[in-house]
Amino acid sequence: MITRESRLFLRRWLHNPMQVGAIAPSSRRLADAIAGQVPIDSPGWVIELGGGTGVVTDALLRRGLAPARLVVIERDPLLHRHLVERFPHVRAILGDAAKLAEALRPLGIRPPAKGAPAKGQGTGNGAGNGASTGRVAAIISGLPLLSFPRPLQDEIVRGAFAFLAPGAPLLQFTYGPMSPIARDRLKIEGRVARRVIGNLPPASIWVYRRPGEWSNGDLLKAGSGKAEAHKAVSRKDKVEPPKAAAIKARRR
């Protein structure tokens, strides 16, 4: 059964394939995996770039993010209208992710002053969680960055990091095998947080932060797969070949 969202997404893809980047919305499994990487207990706004039909928006709300904390930026007028109708309690803004400061200005959200201490350090997911101070806790990008020209990619990523509080992540999913953001060129660090094989096509969720802003928990989480692989190799190396084991047994 083709949903209303799928039909709308396909129509917009036919209208502008380079801007939409895919012929179908992200799967619920991928959206839930993305939402699972958002630190909703950290105070401040959560901003979604390229809301599309609202698959990730819905996953964030189902996970428990307060609607009053969520801002969704969508430049396509039809998709924006759909988001407004589907999520009346979420701030859906018709705007361009490449001009993030302009899009967020009406909400009073501005980049933090350099050297200013982080504000809004309270916990919780309701009022008084730091959103009123303009703090941004996370940015999720559903934009097909790899289909954009390099200058536009850089403008979007730099614009996003200008708003992120210290330690706050930029999340980006991709269907390709490599990082969709040029980490060295933009002087940021990124790691694969999840791979969603069940999505069609399979997708990877990347988490990006500034250098030096990764917590021990983030490092352990990102390195757990490598650690397990290393343990498996170590265990394998410790297993003696049958011939060597037989020789040892005869010597005994």
Short mmCIF file of C-alpha atoms in Angstrom, two decimals:
data_model
loop_
_atom_site.label_atom_id
_atom_site.label_comp_id
_atom_site.label_asym_id
_atom_site.label_seq_id
_atom_site.Cartn_x
_atom_site.Cartn_y
_atom_site.Cartn_z
CA MET A 1 0.00 0.00 0.00
CA ILE A 2 1.40 3.38 -1.05
CA THR A 3 0.97 5.98 1.67
CA ARG A 4 0.15 9.63 1.18
CA GLU A 5 3.66 10.52 2.34
CA SER A 6 5.25 8.18 -0.24
CA ARG A 7 3.17 9.67 -3.05
CA LEU A 8 4.06 13.20 -1.99
CA PHE A 9 7.74 12.34 -1.69
CA LEU A 10 7.79 10.76 -5.14
CA ARG A 11 6.08 13.80 -6.65
CA ARG A 12 8.70 16.11 -5.17
CA TRP A 13 11.50 13.80 -6.33
CA LEU A 14 10.16 13.90 -9.89
CA HIS A 15 9.97 17.68 -9.61
CA ASN A 16 13.55 18.08 -8.30
CA PRO A 17 15.52 14.80 -7.93
CA MET A 18 18.82 16.47 -6.97
CA GLN A 19 17.20 18.36 -4.13
CA VAL A 20 15.22 15.44 -2.71
CA GLY A 21 17.93 12.83 -3.25
CA ALA A 22 15.82 9.66 -2.91
CA ILE A 23 12.66 8.29 -4.48
CA ALA A 24 11.08 7.21 -1.18
CA PRO A 25 11.06 8.48 2.41
CA SER A 26 13.40 6.92 4.95
CA SER A 27 12.09 3.74 6.52
CA ARG A 28 10.68 3.77 10.05
CA ARG A 29 13.59 1.56 11.12
CA LEU A 30 16.11 4.11 9.88
CA ALA A 31 14.15 7.01 11.40
CA ASP A 32 14.02 5.28 14.78
CA ALA A 33 17.77 4.60 14.60
CA ILE A 34 18.43 8.28 13.88
CA ALA A 35 16.16 9.40 16.72
CA GLY A 36 17.98 7.01 19.03
CA GLN A 37 21.22 8.96 18.52
CA VAL A 38 19.71 12.30 19.55
CA PRO A 39 20.56 13.31 23.14
CA ILE A 40 17.02 14.32 24.07
CA ASP A 41 17.98 14.65 27.75
CA SER A 42 20.49 17.36 26.87
CA PRO A 43 18.95 20.82 27.23
CA GLY A 44 18.16 22.97 24.22
CA TRP A 45 16.62 22.93 20.79
CA VAL A 46 16.73 20.00 18.39
CA ILE A 47 16.84 21.14 14.75
CA GLU A 48 16.02 18.95 11.76
CA LEU A 49 17.29 20.05 8.35
CA GLY A 50 15.16 18.79 5.48
CA GLY A 51 12.05 17.48 7.18
CA GLY A 52 10.64 15.88 4.03
CA THR A 53 7.39 14.07 4.80
CA GLY A 54 8.13 13.92 8.53
CA VAL A 55 9.39 10.36 9.02
CA VAL A 56 12.28 11.41 11.27
CA THR A 57 10.16 14.11 12.91
CA ASP A 58 7.62 11.46 13.90
CA ALA A 59 10.38 9.18 15.24
CA LEU A 60 11.75 11.99 17.42
CA LEU A 61 8.32 12.66 18.91
CA ARG A 62 7.65 8.96 19.48
CA ARG A 63 10.95 8.71 21.31
CA GLY A 64 9.70 11.37 23.70
CA LEU A 65 11.16 14.65 22.46
CA ALA A 66 8.88 17.51 23.49
CA PRO A 67 7.30 19.10 20.38
CA ALA A 68 8.08 22.57 21.73
CA ARG A 69 11.81 21.79 21.47
CA LEU A 70 11.78 20.66 17.84
CA VAL A 71 12.40 22.93 14.84
CA VAL A 72 12.12 21.50 11.33
CA ILE A 73 13.54 23.39 8.34
CA GLU A 74 12.07 22.53 4.93
CA ARG A 75 12.58 24.55 1.74
CA ASP A 76 9.99 22.80 -0.45
CA PRO A 77 6.63 24.61 -0.06
CA LEU A 78 4.48 21.49 -0.52
CA LEU A 79 6.50 19.43 1.93
CA HIS A 80 6.52 22.34 4.38
CA ARG A 81 2.73 22.62 4.22
CA HIS A 82 2.46 18.86 4.79
CA LEU A 83 4.68 19.14 7.89
CA VAL A 84 2.62 22.01 9.28
CA GLU A 85 -0.59 20.00 8.86
CA ARG A 86 0.85 16.77 10.21
CA PHE A 87 2.70 18.26 13.19
CA PRO A 88 0.79 21.37 14.34
CA HIS A 89 2.72 21.59 17.62
CA VAL A 90 6.16 21.51 15.99
CA ARG A 91 7.84 24.61 14.63
CA ALA A 92 8.05 23.83 10.91
CA ILE A 93 9.84 26.64 9.07
CA LEU A 94 9.86 27.25 5.33
CA GLY A 95 13.51 28.05 4.84
CA ASP A 96 16.89 27.08 3.45
CA ALA A 97 19.34 24.99 5.50
CA ALA A 98 22.17 26.88 3.80
CA LYS A 99 20.80 30.06 5.40
CA LEU A 100 20.22 28.63 8.84
CA ALA A 101 20.79 31.88 10.74
CA GLU A 102 18.11 33.57 8.65
CA ALA A 103 15.67 30.69 9.14
CA LEU A 104 16.13 30.55 12.93
CA ARG A 105 16.23 34.28 13.61
CA PRO A 106 12.42 34.65 14.05
CA LEU A 107 12.60 32.11 16.90
CA GLY A 108 15.34 34.05 18.64
CA ILE A 109 17.86 31.25 18.09
CA ARG A 110 21.30 32.66 17.39
CA PRO A 111 24.82 31.24 17.30
CA PRO A 112 26.44 31.36 20.75
CA ALA A 113 29.00 34.08 21.24
CA LYS A 114 32.57 32.80 21.05
CA GLY A 115 33.96 32.13 24.49
CA ALA A 116 30.56 32.45 26.13
CA PRO A 117 29.73 29.75 28.70
CA ALA A 118 27.08 27.21 27.71
CA LYS A 119 23.66 28.12 29.08
CA GLY A 120 20.64 26.10 30.00
CA GLN A 121 22.38 23.20 31.73
CA GLY A 122 19.22 21.87 33.34
CA THR A 123 17.91 18.41 32.61
CA GLY A 124 14.53 17.13 31.50
CA ASN A 125 12.48 17.28 28.36
CA GLY A 126 9.97 20.01 29.03
CA ALA A 127 9.98 23.69 29.92
CA GLY A 128 13.17 25.12 31.38
CA ASN A 129 15.40 22.68 29.50
CA GLY A 130 17.58 25.29 27.87
CA ALA A 131 15.54 25.91 24.72
CA SER A 132 14.57 29.38 25.95
CA THR A 133 18.26 30.36 26.05
CA GLY A 134 18.81 29.55 22.38
CA ARG A 135 21.03 26.55 23.11
CA VAL A 136 21.03 23.90 20.34
CA ALA A 137 21.41 20.34 21.65
CA ALA A 138 21.55 18.53 18.30
CA ILE A 139 21.06 19.00 14.57
CA ILE A 140 19.79 16.19 12.35
CA SER A 141 20.34 16.46 8.60
CA GLY A 142 18.14 14.58 6.19
CA LEU A 143 19.66 16.45 3.26
CA PRO A 144 21.28 14.59 0.34
CA LEU A 145 24.58 16.36 0.90
CA LEU A 146 26.54 14.24 -1.57
CA SER A 147 24.35 15.49 -4.42
CA PHE A 148 25.09 19.13 -3.53
CA PRO A 149 28.04 21.15 -4.87
CA ARG A 150 30.98 21.27 -2.48
CA PRO A 151 30.57 24.97 -1.59
CA LEU A 152 26.94 24.34 -0.66
CA GLN A 153 27.88 21.29 1.43
CA ASP A 154 30.45 23.33 3.33
CA GLU A 155 28.05 26.23 3.86
CA ILE A 156 25.41 23.93 5.37
CA VAL A 157 27.81 22.08 7.66
CA ARG A 158 29.64 25.20 8.85
CA GLY A 159 26.30 26.91 9.41
CA ALA A 160 25.10 23.98 11.52
CA PHE A 161 28.23 23.89 13.67
CA ALA A 162 27.96 27.63 14.27
CA PHE A 163 24.77 26.90 16.26
CA LEU A 164 25.75 23.69 18.06
CA ALA A 165 26.57 23.91 21.74
CA PRO A 166 29.91 22.39 22.86
CA GLY A 167 29.68 18.62 22.56
CA ALA A 168 26.37 18.72 20.68
CA PRO A 169 26.26 16.43 17.63
CA LEU A 170 25.42 16.86 13.97
CA LEU A 171 23.74 13.69 12.67
CA GLN A 172 23.75 12.79 8.99
CA PHE A 173 22.67 9.56 7.35
CA THR A 174 23.97 8.31 4.03
CA TYR A 175 23.46 5.40 1.65
CA GLY A 176 27.11 5.42 0.59
CA PRO A 177 30.07 3.60 2.21
CA MET A 178 32.07 6.74 3.05
CA SER A 179 31.54 9.79 5.21
CA PRO A 180 29.09 12.17 3.49
CA ILE A 181 30.91 15.13 5.06
CA ALA A 182 34.55 16.04 4.38
CA ARG A 183 35.91 15.84 7.91
CA ASP A 184 39.47 16.97 7.24
CA ARG A 185 38.43 19.91 5.10
CA LEU A 186 35.89 21.11 7.68
CA LYS A 187 38.08 20.24 10.68
CA ILE A 188 35.49 18.05 12.40
CA GLU A 189 35.44 14.45 13.57
CA GLY A 190 32.85 11.86 12.62
CA ARG A 191 32.06 8.23 13.34
CA VAL A 192 29.46 5.72 12.21
CA ALA A 193 26.99 5.32 15.06
CA ARG A 194 24.63 2.81 13.43
CA ARG A 195 24.28 0.83 10.22
CA VAL A 196 20.70 0.04 9.24
CA ILE A 197 20.93 -2.92 6.90
CA GLY A 198 17.16 -3.38 6.85
CA ASN A 199 16.65 -0.02 5.16
CA LEU A 200 16.35 -0.01 1.36
CA PRO A 201 19.01 0.88 0.42
CA PRO A 202 21.10 0.11 3.54
CA ALA A 203 22.10 3.27 5.38
CA SER A 204 24.74 4.46 7.83
CA ILE A 205 24.17 7.08 10.51
CA TRP A 206 27.16 9.33 11.09
CA VAL A 207 27.70 11.47 14.19
CA TYR A 208 29.95 14.53 13.89
CA ARG A 209 31.45 16.72 16.59
CA ARG A 210 34.26 19.23 16.92
CA PRO A 211 37.65 17.77 17.86
CA GLY A 212 38.00 17.24 21.59
CA GLU A 213 34.24 17.23 22.24
CA TRP A 214 33.70 13.46 22.40
CA SER A 215 32.82 12.00 25.77
CA ASN A 216 34.20 8.67 26.98
CA GLY A 217 30.76 7.14 26.44
CA ASP A 218 30.74 8.31 22.81
CA LEU A 219 34.20 6.88 22.21
CA LEU A 220 33.33 3.56 23.79
CA LYS A 221 30.11 3.35 21.81
CA ALA A 222 31.82 4.15 18.53
CA GLY A 223 34.69 1.81 19.22
CA SER A 224 32.70 -1.13 20.59
CA GLY A 225 32.46 -2.83 17.21
CA LYS A 226 36.21 -2.54 16.65
CA ALA A 227 36.87 -3.72 20.21
CA GLU A 228 34.73 -6.81 19.74
CA ALA A 229 36.44 -7.57 16.43
CA HIS A 230 39.83 -7.18 18.10
CA LYS A 231 38.79 -9.54 20.90
CA ALA A 232 37.59 -12.10 18.39
CA VAL A 233 40.90 -11.93 16.53
CA SER A 234 42.80 -12.24 19.81
CA ARG A 235 40.79 -15.31 20.80
CA LYS A 236 41.39 -16.80 17.37
CA ASP A 237 45.13 -16.15 17.62
CA LYS A 238 45.23 -17.99 20.93
CA VAL A 239 43.75 -21.18 19.43
CA GLU A 240 46.58 -23.51 18.51
CA PRO A 241 46.60 -25.34 15.19
CA PRO A 242 45.69 -29.06 15.56
CA LYS A 243 49.23 -30.23 14.61
CA ALA A 244 50.90 -27.99 17.23
CA ALA A 245 48.45 -29.15 19.87
CA ALA A 246 49.16 -32.81 19.05
CA ILE A 247 52.93 -32.29 19.32
CA LYS A 248 52.50 -30.62 22.71
CA ALA A 249 50.33 -33.51 23.90
CA ARG A 250 53.00 -36.09 22.92
CA ARG A 251 55.69 -34.08 24.72
CA ARG A 252 53.66 -34.25 27.89
#
